[in-house]
Coordinates of C-alpha atoms and ligand atoms in Angstrom, one line a residue:
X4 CA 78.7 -22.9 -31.4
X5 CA 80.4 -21.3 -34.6
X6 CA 79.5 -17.8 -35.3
X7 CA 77.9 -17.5 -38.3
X8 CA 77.0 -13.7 -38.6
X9 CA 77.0 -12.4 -41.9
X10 CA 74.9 -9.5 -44.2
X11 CA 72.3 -12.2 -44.6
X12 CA 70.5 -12.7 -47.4
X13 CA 69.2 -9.6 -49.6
X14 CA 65.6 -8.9 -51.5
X15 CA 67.9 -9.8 -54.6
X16 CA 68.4 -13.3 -53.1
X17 CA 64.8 -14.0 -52.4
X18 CA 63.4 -12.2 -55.9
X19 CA 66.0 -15.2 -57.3
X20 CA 64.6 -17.3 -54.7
X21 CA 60.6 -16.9 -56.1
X22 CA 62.1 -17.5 -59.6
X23 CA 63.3 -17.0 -62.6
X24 CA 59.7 -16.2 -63.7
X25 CA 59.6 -13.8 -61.5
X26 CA 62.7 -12.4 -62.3
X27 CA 61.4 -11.9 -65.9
X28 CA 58.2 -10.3 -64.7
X29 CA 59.8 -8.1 -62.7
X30 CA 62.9 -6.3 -64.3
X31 CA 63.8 -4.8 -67.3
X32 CA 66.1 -6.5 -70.2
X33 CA 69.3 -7.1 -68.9
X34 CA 68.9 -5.0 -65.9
X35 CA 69.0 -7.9 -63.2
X36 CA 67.3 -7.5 -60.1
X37 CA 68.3 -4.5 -58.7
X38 CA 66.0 -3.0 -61.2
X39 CA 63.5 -5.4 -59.7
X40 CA 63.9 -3.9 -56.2
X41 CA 63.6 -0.3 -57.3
X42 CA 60.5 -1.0 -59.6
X43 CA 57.1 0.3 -58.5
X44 CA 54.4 -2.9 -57.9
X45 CA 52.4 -4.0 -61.1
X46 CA 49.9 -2.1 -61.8
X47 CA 45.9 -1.7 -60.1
X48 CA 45.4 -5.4 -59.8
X49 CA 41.6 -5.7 -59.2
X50 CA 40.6 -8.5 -57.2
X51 CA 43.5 -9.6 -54.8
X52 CA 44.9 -6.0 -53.6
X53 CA 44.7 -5.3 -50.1
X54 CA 44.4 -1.3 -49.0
X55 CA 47.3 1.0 -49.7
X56 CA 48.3 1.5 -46.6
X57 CA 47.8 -2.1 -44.9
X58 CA 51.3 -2.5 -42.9
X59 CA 53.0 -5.9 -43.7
X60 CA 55.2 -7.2 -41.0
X61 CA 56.3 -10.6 -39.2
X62 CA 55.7 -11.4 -35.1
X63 CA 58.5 -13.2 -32.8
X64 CA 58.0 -13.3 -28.9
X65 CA 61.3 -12.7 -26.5
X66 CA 61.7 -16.2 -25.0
X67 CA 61.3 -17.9 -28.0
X68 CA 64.2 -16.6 -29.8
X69 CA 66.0 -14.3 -27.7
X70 CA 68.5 -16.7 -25.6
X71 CA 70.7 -14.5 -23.0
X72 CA 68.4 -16.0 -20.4
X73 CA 70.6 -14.9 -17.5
X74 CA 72.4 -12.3 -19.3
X75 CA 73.0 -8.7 -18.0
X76 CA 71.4 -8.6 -14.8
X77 CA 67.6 -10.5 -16.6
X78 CA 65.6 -12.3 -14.1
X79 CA 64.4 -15.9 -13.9
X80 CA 61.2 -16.1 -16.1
X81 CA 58.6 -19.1 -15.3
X82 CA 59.2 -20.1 -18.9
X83 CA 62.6 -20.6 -17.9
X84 CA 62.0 -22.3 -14.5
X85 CA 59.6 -24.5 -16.6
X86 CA 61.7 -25.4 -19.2
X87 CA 64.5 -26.2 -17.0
X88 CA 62.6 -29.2 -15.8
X89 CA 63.3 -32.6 -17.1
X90 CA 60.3 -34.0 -18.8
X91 CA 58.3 -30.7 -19.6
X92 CA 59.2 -29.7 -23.0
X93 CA 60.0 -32.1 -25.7
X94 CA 63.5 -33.6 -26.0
X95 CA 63.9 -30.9 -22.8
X96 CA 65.0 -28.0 -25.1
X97 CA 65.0 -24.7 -23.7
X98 CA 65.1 -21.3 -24.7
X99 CA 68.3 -20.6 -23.2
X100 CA 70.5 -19.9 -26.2
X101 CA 67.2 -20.1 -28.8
X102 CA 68.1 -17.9 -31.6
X103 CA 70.6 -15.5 -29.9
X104 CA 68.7 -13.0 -31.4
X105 CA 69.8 -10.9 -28.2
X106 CA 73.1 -10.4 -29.4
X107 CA 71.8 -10.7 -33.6
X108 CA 69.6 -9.0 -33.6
X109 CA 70.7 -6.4 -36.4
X110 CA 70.6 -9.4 -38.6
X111 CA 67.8 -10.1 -38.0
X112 CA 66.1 -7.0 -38.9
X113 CA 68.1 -7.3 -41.7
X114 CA 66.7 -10.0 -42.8
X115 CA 63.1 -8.3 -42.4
X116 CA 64.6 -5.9 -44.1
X117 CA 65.2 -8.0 -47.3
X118 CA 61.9 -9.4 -47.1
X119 CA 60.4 -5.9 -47.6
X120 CA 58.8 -6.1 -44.4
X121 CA 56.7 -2.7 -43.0
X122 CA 56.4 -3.4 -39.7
X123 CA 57.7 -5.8 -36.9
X124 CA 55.7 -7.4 -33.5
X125 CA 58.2 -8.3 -30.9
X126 CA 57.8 -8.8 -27.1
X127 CA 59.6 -7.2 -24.2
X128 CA 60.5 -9.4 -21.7
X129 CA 59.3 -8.1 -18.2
X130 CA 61.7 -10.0 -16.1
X131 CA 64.7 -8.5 -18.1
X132 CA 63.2 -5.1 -17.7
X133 CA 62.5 -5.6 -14.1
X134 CA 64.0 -9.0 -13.0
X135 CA 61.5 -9.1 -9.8
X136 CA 58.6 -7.9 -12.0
X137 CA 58.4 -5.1 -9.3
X138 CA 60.7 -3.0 -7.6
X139 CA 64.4 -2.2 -8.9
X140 CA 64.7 -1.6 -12.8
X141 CA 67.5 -2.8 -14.9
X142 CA 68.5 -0.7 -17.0
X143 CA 70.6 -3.3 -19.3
X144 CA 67.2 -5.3 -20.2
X145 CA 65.8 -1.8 -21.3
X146 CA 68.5 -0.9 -23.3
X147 CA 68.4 -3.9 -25.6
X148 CA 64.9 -2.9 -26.9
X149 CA 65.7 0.8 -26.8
X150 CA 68.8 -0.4 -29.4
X151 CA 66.2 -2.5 -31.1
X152 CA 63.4 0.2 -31.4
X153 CA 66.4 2.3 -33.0
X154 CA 67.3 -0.4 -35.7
X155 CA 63.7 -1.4 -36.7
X156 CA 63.3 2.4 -37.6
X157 CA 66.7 2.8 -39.0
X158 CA 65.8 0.4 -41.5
X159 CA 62.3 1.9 -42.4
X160 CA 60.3 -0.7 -39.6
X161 CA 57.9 0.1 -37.5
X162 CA 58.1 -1.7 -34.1
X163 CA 54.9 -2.9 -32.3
X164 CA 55.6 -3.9 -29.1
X165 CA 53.9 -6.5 -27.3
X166 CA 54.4 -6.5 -23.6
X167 CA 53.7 -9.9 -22.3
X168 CA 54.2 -12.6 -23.9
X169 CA 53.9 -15.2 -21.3
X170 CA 57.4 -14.7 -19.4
X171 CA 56.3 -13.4 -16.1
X172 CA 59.1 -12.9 -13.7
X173 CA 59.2 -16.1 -11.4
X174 CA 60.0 -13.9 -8.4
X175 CA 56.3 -13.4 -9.1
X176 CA 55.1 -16.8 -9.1
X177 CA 57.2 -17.1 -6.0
X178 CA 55.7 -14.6 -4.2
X179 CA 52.3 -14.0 -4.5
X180 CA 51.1 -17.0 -7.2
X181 CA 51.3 -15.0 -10.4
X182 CA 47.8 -14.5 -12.0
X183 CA 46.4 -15.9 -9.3
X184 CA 47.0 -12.5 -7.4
X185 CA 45.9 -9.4 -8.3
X186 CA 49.3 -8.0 -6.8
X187 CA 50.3 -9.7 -10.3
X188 CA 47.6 -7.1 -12.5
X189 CA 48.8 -4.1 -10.9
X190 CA 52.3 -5.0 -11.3
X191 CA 51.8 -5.4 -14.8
X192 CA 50.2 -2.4 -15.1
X193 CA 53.5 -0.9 -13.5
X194 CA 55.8 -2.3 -15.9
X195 CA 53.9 -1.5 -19.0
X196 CA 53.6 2.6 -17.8
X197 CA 57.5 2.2 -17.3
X198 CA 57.8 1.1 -20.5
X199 CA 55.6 2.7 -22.7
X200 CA 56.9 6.2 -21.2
X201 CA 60.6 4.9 -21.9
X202 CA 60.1 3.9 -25.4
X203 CA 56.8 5.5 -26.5
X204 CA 59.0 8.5 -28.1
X205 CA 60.0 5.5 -31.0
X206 CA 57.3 2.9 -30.3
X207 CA 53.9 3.9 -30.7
X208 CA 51.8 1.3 -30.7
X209 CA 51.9 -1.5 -27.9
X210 CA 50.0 -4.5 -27.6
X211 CA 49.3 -5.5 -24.0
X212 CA 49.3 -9.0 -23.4
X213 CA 49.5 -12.0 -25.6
X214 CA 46.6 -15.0 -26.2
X215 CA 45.1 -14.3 -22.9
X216 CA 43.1 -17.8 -23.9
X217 CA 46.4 -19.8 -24.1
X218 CA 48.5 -18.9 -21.0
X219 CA 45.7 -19.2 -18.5
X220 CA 44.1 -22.2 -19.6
X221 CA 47.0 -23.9 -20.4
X222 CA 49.0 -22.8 -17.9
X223 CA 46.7 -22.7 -15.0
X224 CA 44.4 -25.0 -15.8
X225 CA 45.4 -27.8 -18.0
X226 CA 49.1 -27.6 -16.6
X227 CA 50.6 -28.1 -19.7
X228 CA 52.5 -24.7 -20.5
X229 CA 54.4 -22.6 -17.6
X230 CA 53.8 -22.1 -14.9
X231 CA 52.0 -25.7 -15.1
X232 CA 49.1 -25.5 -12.7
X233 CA 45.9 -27.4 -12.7
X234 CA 44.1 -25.2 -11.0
X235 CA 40.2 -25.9 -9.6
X236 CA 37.5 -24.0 -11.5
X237 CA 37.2 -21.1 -8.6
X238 CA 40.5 -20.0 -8.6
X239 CA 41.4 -20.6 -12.3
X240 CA 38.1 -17.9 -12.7
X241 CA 40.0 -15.7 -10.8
X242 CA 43.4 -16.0 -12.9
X243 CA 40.7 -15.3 -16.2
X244 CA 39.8 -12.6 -13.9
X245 CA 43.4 -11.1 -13.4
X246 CA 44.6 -11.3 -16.9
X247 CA 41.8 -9.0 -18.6
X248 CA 42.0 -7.0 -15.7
X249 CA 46.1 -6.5 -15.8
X250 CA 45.1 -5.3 -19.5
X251 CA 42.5 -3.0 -18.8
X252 CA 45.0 -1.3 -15.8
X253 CA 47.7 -1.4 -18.3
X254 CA 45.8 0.3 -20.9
X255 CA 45.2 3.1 -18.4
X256 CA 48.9 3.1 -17.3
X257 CA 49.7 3.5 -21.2
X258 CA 47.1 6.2 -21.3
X259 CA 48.8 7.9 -18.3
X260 CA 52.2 7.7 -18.7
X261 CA 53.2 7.5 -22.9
X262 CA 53.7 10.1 -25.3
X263 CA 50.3 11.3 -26.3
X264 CA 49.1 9.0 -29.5
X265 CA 50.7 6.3 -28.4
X266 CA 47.9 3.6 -29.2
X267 CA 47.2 0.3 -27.4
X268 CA 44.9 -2.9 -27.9
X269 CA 44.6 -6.6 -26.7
X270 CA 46.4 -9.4 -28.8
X271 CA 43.8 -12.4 -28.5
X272 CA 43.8 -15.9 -29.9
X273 CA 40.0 -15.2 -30.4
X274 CA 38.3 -18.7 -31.0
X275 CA 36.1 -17.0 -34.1
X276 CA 33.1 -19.4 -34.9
X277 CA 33.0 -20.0 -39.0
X278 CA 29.3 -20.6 -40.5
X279 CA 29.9 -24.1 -41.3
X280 CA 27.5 -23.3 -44.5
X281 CA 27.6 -19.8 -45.3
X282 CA 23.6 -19.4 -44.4
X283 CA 22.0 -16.4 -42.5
X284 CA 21.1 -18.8 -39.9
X285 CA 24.2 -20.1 -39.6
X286 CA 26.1 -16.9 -39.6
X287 CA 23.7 -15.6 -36.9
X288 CA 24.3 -19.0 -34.9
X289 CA 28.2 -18.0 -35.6
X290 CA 27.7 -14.3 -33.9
X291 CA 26.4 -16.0 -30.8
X292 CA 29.0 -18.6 -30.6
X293 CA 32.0 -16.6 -30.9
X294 CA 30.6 -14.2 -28.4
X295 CA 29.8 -17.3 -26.0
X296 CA 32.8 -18.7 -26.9
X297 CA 35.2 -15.6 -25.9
X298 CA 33.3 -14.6 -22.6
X299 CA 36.3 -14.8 -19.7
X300 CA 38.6 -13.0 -22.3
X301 CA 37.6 -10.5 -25.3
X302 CA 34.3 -10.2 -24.7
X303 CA 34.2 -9.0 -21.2
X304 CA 37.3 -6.5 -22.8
X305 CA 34.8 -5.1 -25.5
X306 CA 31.9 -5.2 -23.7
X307 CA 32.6 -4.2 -20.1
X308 CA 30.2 -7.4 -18.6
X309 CA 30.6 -11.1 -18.3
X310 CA 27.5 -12.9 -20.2
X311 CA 24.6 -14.2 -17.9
X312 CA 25.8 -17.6 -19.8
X313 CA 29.4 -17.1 -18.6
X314 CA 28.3 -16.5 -15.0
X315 CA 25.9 -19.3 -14.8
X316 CA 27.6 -21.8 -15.7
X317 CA 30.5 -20.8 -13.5
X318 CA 28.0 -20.6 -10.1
X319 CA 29.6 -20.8 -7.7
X320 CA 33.0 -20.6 -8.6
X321 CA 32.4 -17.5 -11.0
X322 CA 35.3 -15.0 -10.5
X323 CA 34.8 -12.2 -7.7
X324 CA 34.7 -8.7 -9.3
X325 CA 33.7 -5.1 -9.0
X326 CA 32.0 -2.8 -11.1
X327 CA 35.1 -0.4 -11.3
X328 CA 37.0 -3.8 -12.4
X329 CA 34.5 -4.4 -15.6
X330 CA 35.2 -0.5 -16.1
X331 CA 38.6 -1.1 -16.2
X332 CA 38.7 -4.4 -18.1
X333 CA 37.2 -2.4 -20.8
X334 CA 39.3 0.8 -20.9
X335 CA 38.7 2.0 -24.1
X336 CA 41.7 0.3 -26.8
X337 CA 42.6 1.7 -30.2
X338 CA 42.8 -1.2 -32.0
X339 CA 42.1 -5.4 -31.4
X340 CA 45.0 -7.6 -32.6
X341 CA 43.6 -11.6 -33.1
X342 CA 45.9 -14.0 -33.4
X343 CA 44.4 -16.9 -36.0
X344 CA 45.2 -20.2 -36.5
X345 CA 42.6 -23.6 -36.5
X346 CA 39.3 -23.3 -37.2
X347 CA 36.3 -23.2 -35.2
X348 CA 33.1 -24.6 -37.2
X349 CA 29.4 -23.7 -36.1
X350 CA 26.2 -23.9 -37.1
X351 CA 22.5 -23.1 -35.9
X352 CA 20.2 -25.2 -33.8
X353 CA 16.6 -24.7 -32.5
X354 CA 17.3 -25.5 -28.8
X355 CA 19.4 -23.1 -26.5
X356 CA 22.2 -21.4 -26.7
X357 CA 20.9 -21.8 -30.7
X358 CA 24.2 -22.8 -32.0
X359 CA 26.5 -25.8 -32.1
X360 CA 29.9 -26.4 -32.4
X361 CA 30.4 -28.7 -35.2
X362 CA 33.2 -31.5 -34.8
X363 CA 36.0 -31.9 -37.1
X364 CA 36.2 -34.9 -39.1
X365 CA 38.6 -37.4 -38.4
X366 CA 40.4 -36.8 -41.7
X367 CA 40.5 -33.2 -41.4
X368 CA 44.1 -31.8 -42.9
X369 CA 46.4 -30.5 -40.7
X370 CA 49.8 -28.6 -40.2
X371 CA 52.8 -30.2 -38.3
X372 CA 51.7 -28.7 -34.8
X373 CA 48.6 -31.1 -33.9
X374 CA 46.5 -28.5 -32.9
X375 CA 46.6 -26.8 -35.8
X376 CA 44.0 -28.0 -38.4
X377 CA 43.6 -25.9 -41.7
X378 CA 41.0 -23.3 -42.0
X379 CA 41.2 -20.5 -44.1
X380 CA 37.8 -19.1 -43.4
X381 CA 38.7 -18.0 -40.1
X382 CA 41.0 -15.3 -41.9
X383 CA 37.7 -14.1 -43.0
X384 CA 35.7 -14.6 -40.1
X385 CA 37.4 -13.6 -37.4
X386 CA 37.9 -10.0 -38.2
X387 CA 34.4 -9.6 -40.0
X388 CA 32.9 -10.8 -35.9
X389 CA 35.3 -8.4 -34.8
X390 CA 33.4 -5.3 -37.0
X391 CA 30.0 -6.9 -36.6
X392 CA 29.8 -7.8 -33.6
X393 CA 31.6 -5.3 -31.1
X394 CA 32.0 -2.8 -33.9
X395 CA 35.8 -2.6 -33.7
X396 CA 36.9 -0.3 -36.5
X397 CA 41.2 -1.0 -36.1
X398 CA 41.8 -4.8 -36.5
X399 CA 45.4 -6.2 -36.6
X400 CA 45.9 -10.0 -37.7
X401 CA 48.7 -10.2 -34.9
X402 CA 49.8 -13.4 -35.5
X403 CA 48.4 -16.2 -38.5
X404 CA 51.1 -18.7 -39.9
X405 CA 51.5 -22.4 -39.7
X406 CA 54.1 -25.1 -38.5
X407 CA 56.1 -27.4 -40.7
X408 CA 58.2 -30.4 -40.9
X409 CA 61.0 -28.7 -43.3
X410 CA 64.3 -29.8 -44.7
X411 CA 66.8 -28.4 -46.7
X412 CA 67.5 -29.6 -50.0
X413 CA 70.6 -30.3 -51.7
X414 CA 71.1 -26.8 -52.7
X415 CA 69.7 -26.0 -48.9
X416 CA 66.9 -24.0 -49.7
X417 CA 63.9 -25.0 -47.8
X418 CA 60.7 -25.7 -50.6
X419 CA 57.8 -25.2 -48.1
X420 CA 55.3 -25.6 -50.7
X421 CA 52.7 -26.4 -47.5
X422 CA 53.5 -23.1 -46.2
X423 CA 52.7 -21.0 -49.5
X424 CA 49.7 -23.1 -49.6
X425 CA 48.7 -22.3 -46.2
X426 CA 49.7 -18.7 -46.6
X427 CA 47.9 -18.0 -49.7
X428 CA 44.5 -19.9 -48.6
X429 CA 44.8 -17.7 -45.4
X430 CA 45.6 -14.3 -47.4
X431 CA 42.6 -15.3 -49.7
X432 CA 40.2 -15.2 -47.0
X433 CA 42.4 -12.2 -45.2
X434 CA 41.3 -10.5 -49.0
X435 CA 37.8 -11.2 -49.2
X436 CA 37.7 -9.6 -45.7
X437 CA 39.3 -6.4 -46.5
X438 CA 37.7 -6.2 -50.5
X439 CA 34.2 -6.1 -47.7
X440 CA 35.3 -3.4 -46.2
X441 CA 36.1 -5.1 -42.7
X442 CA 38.5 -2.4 -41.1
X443 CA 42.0 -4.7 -41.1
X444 CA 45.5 -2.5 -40.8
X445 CA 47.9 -5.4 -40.9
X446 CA 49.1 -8.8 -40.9
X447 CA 51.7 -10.1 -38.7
X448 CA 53.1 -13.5 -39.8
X449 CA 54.1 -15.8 -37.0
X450 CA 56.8 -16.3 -37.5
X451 CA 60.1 -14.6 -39.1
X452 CA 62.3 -17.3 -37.8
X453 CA 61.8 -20.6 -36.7
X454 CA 61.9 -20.4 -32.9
X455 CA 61.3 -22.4 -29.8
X456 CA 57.5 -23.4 -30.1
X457 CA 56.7 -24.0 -26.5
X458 CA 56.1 -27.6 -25.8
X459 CA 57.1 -28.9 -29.2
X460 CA 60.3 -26.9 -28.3
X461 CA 63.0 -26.7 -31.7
X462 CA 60.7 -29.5 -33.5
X463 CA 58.0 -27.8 -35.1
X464 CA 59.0 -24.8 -37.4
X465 CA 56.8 -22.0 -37.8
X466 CA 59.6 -20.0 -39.6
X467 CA 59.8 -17.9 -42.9
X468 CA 63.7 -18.2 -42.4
X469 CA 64.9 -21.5 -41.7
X470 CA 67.0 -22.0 -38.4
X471 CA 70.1 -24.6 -38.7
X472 CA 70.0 -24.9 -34.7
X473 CA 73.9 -26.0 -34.8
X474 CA 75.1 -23.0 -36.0
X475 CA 72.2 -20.8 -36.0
X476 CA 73.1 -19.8 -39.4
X477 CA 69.5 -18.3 -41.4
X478 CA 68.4 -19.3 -44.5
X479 CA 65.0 -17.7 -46.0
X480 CA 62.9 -20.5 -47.5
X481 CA 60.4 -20.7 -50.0
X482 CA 57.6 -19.2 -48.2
X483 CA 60.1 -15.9 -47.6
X484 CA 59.9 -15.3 -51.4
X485 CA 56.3 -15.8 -51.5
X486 CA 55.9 -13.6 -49.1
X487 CA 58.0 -10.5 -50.0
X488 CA 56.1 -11.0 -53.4
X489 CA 52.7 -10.3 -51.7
X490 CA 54.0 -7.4 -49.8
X491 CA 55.8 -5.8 -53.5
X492 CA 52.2 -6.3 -54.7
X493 CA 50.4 -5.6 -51.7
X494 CA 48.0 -8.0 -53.5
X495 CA 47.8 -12.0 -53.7
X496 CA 50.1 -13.1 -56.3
Ligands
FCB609 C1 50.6 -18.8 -30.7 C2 51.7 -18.2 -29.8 C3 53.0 -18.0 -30.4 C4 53.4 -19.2 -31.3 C5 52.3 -19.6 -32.2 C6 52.6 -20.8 -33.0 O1 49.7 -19.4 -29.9 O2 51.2 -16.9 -29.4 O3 53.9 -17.7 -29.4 O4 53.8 -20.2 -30.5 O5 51.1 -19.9 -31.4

């Protein structure tokens, strides 16, 4: 593979990038765009601002663009076990090499860096950190975030630092089932006190684990992502069970161990119920649903029970818990990241529970990833449940972006006009939210790069910057101009 670091692109390439409208807009006669880079955003722009100190960043996750799967000292990972076998991931791509991030990494933050980024959510990979998820550390795995913490704040970025993001050490899985075991939770809880006390003097704010929804139903119970179990209803309960509960023991790890103000919260793909017409019946019927709806996961987080609804209809096979674990679950968090992508459309009915979910048409528009159907309310939605509902006051939008079919150009520029679309529907909604009052303190776009998107593997791209996966070489598209614009203007533009 040719080596194709260079300086990257600059915030002068991508002000030329959004055009030579722009371009006018923004600097003074003859000055070029370096004047455009030092001048202050427009003026008070009434409508479409978002709050002045709303943090601007992009999200990644470690074994979708890291590579260096076996490199200094790491452990196997069940997404590397999984993707290792024939048949499981499209056209059986893994994320062995993925974006070699692990080794350019300082490009990439330049290219954050370009973008005007504030901030930056990454994961740690556990198995690199500890390669049996228990037991002896290696210190090479820590280093490489410790060196990333240090250049994300060299260059004026904040890191976030997710701490799961699916990769749990097989050794794990091996031993005692991985969520299945409550060995699993505690161990968890372990790594994250480790970590949060190593890096806590740089990192301050951690998200525990990622889309607590996606990894245990998918992965436990539909089979379909790592570790690929089809779990019967009892047992996948109890997996439900160990997730929240590895979050609420890691939050008191965090709480125990990091530098004092170091904060923590959830990252959810919280399935947020829209009012499919925008009337108070409907929006009541909405509050129900989404609490329904989010029972096994954030609800049980933010409310310390599981719903009478959510235990009857499991019976038998409900999960088996104690008091102290609810407690724990729902350890007090600083903030609730939500991860937002497809819609959810509800409405009210007369008959118990008194609201419906309302199909999708067959024609309903969607992005390149087949799950993903287009849905801008939800960037309203979701976070206004969040304050209304469990009164959450710190609310980050940890992940919202879309998958494309993209292709360079002649000049090999990448014109995802789909993407801007999508992105400025989304930061509409995101506005309206915020102009409400509804407390929001970022937006993390998934995804800087294109990456390895699970199943899809390289196919689907959910990148700003595209990815020419021969040479790795990155090239921002469209979208990344669009983009830095809204963060200059910290407004829609
Ligand atoms: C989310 C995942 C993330 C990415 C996006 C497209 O569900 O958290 O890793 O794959 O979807």
């Amino acid at each position: 593979m040719n080596d194709t670091r260079t300086a990257g692109p600059s915030r002068r390439d991508l002000i030329k990038l959004a055009g030579a409208g722009t371009l006018a807009l923004n600097s003074a006669p003859a000055a070029g765009a370096q004047a455009a880079e030092e001048q202050a955003a427009p003026g008070p722009c009434t409508a479409r601002t978002f709050p002045a100190d709303f943090l601007w960043g992009t999200a990644t996750s470690s074994y979708q663009i890291e590579g260096a799967w076996n490199e200094d000292d790491k452990g196997e990972s069940i997404w590397d076990r999984f993707a290792h076998t024939p048949g499981r991931i499209r056209n059986n791509d893994t994320g062995d090499v993925a974006l070699d991030h692990y080794h350019r990494y300082k490009e990439d933050v330049r290219l954050m860096k370009a973008l005007g980024a504030q901030t930056y959510r990454f994961s740690i990979s556990w198995p690199r950190v500890f390669p049996q998820g228990t037991g002896t550390l290696n210190p090479k795995g820590l280093d490489f975030y410790d060196r990333l913490a240090d250049e994300l704040l060299g260059n004026g970025i904040e890191p976030f630092a997710t701490l799961y993001h699916w990769d749990l050490p097989q050794s794990l899985q091996d031993s005692v089932g991985g969520w299945e075991s409550r060995e699993t939770a505690t161990a968890f809880a372990d790594y994250a006190g480790y970590v949060s006390e190593k890096l806590s003097d740089r990192i301050k704010r951690f998200f525990t684990l990622n889309e607590f929804a996606t990894f245990v139903e998918w992965g436990y119970g539909a089979g379909q992502l790592a570790p690929g179990l089809k779990l019967p209803r009892a047992r996948l309960n109890q997996v439900r069970h160990h997730a929240v509960l590895a979050h609420g023991l890691a939050v008191q790890a965090i709480r125990s161990r990091a530098k004092p103000g170091t904060q923590v919260g959830p990252a959810e793909n919280i399935t947020a119920a829209v009012p499919v017409i925008e009337t108070a019946e409907n929006i009541a019927a909405a509050e129900r649903a989404t609490r329904e709806l989010n029972a096994g996961y954030l609800t049980v987080m933010l409310e310390g029970r599981y719903t009478d609804a959510f235990l009857s209809s499991a019976g038998p096979d409900a999960p088996q818990f104690t008091d102290d674990d609810l407690k724990t679950i729902a350890s007090p968090v600083d903030f609730v990241g939500i991860n937002v992508y497809t819609p959810t459309y509800a409405r009210a009915i007369d008959a118990p529970p008194g609201y419906e979910v309302v199909p999708l048409s067959k024609s309903h528009p969607r992005m390149a990833s087949s799950w993903q159907f287009v849905g801008p309310e939800s960037l309203y939605w979701a976070p206004k449940h969040l304050q209304k509902i469990w009164n959450v006051n710190e609310i980050y939008i940890s992940e919202n972006g879309c998958g494309t079919d993209d292709t360079p150009a002649a000049d090999s520029i990448v014109y995802d006009s789909d993407r801007i679309m999508f992105l400025r529907n989304n930061l509409t909604m995101l506005q309206r939210a915020v102009a409400e009052g509804v407390p929001v303190r970022g937006y993390f776009l998934w995804s800087l790069l294109d990456n390895f998107e699970w199943l899809d593997g390289y196919g689907t791209r959910f990148g700003l910057v595209h990815i020419d996966y021969a040479t790795l070489k990155r090239t921002p598209k469209l979208s990344a101009a669009f983009y830095s614009e809204v963060i200059r203007r910290n407004a829609l533009p």
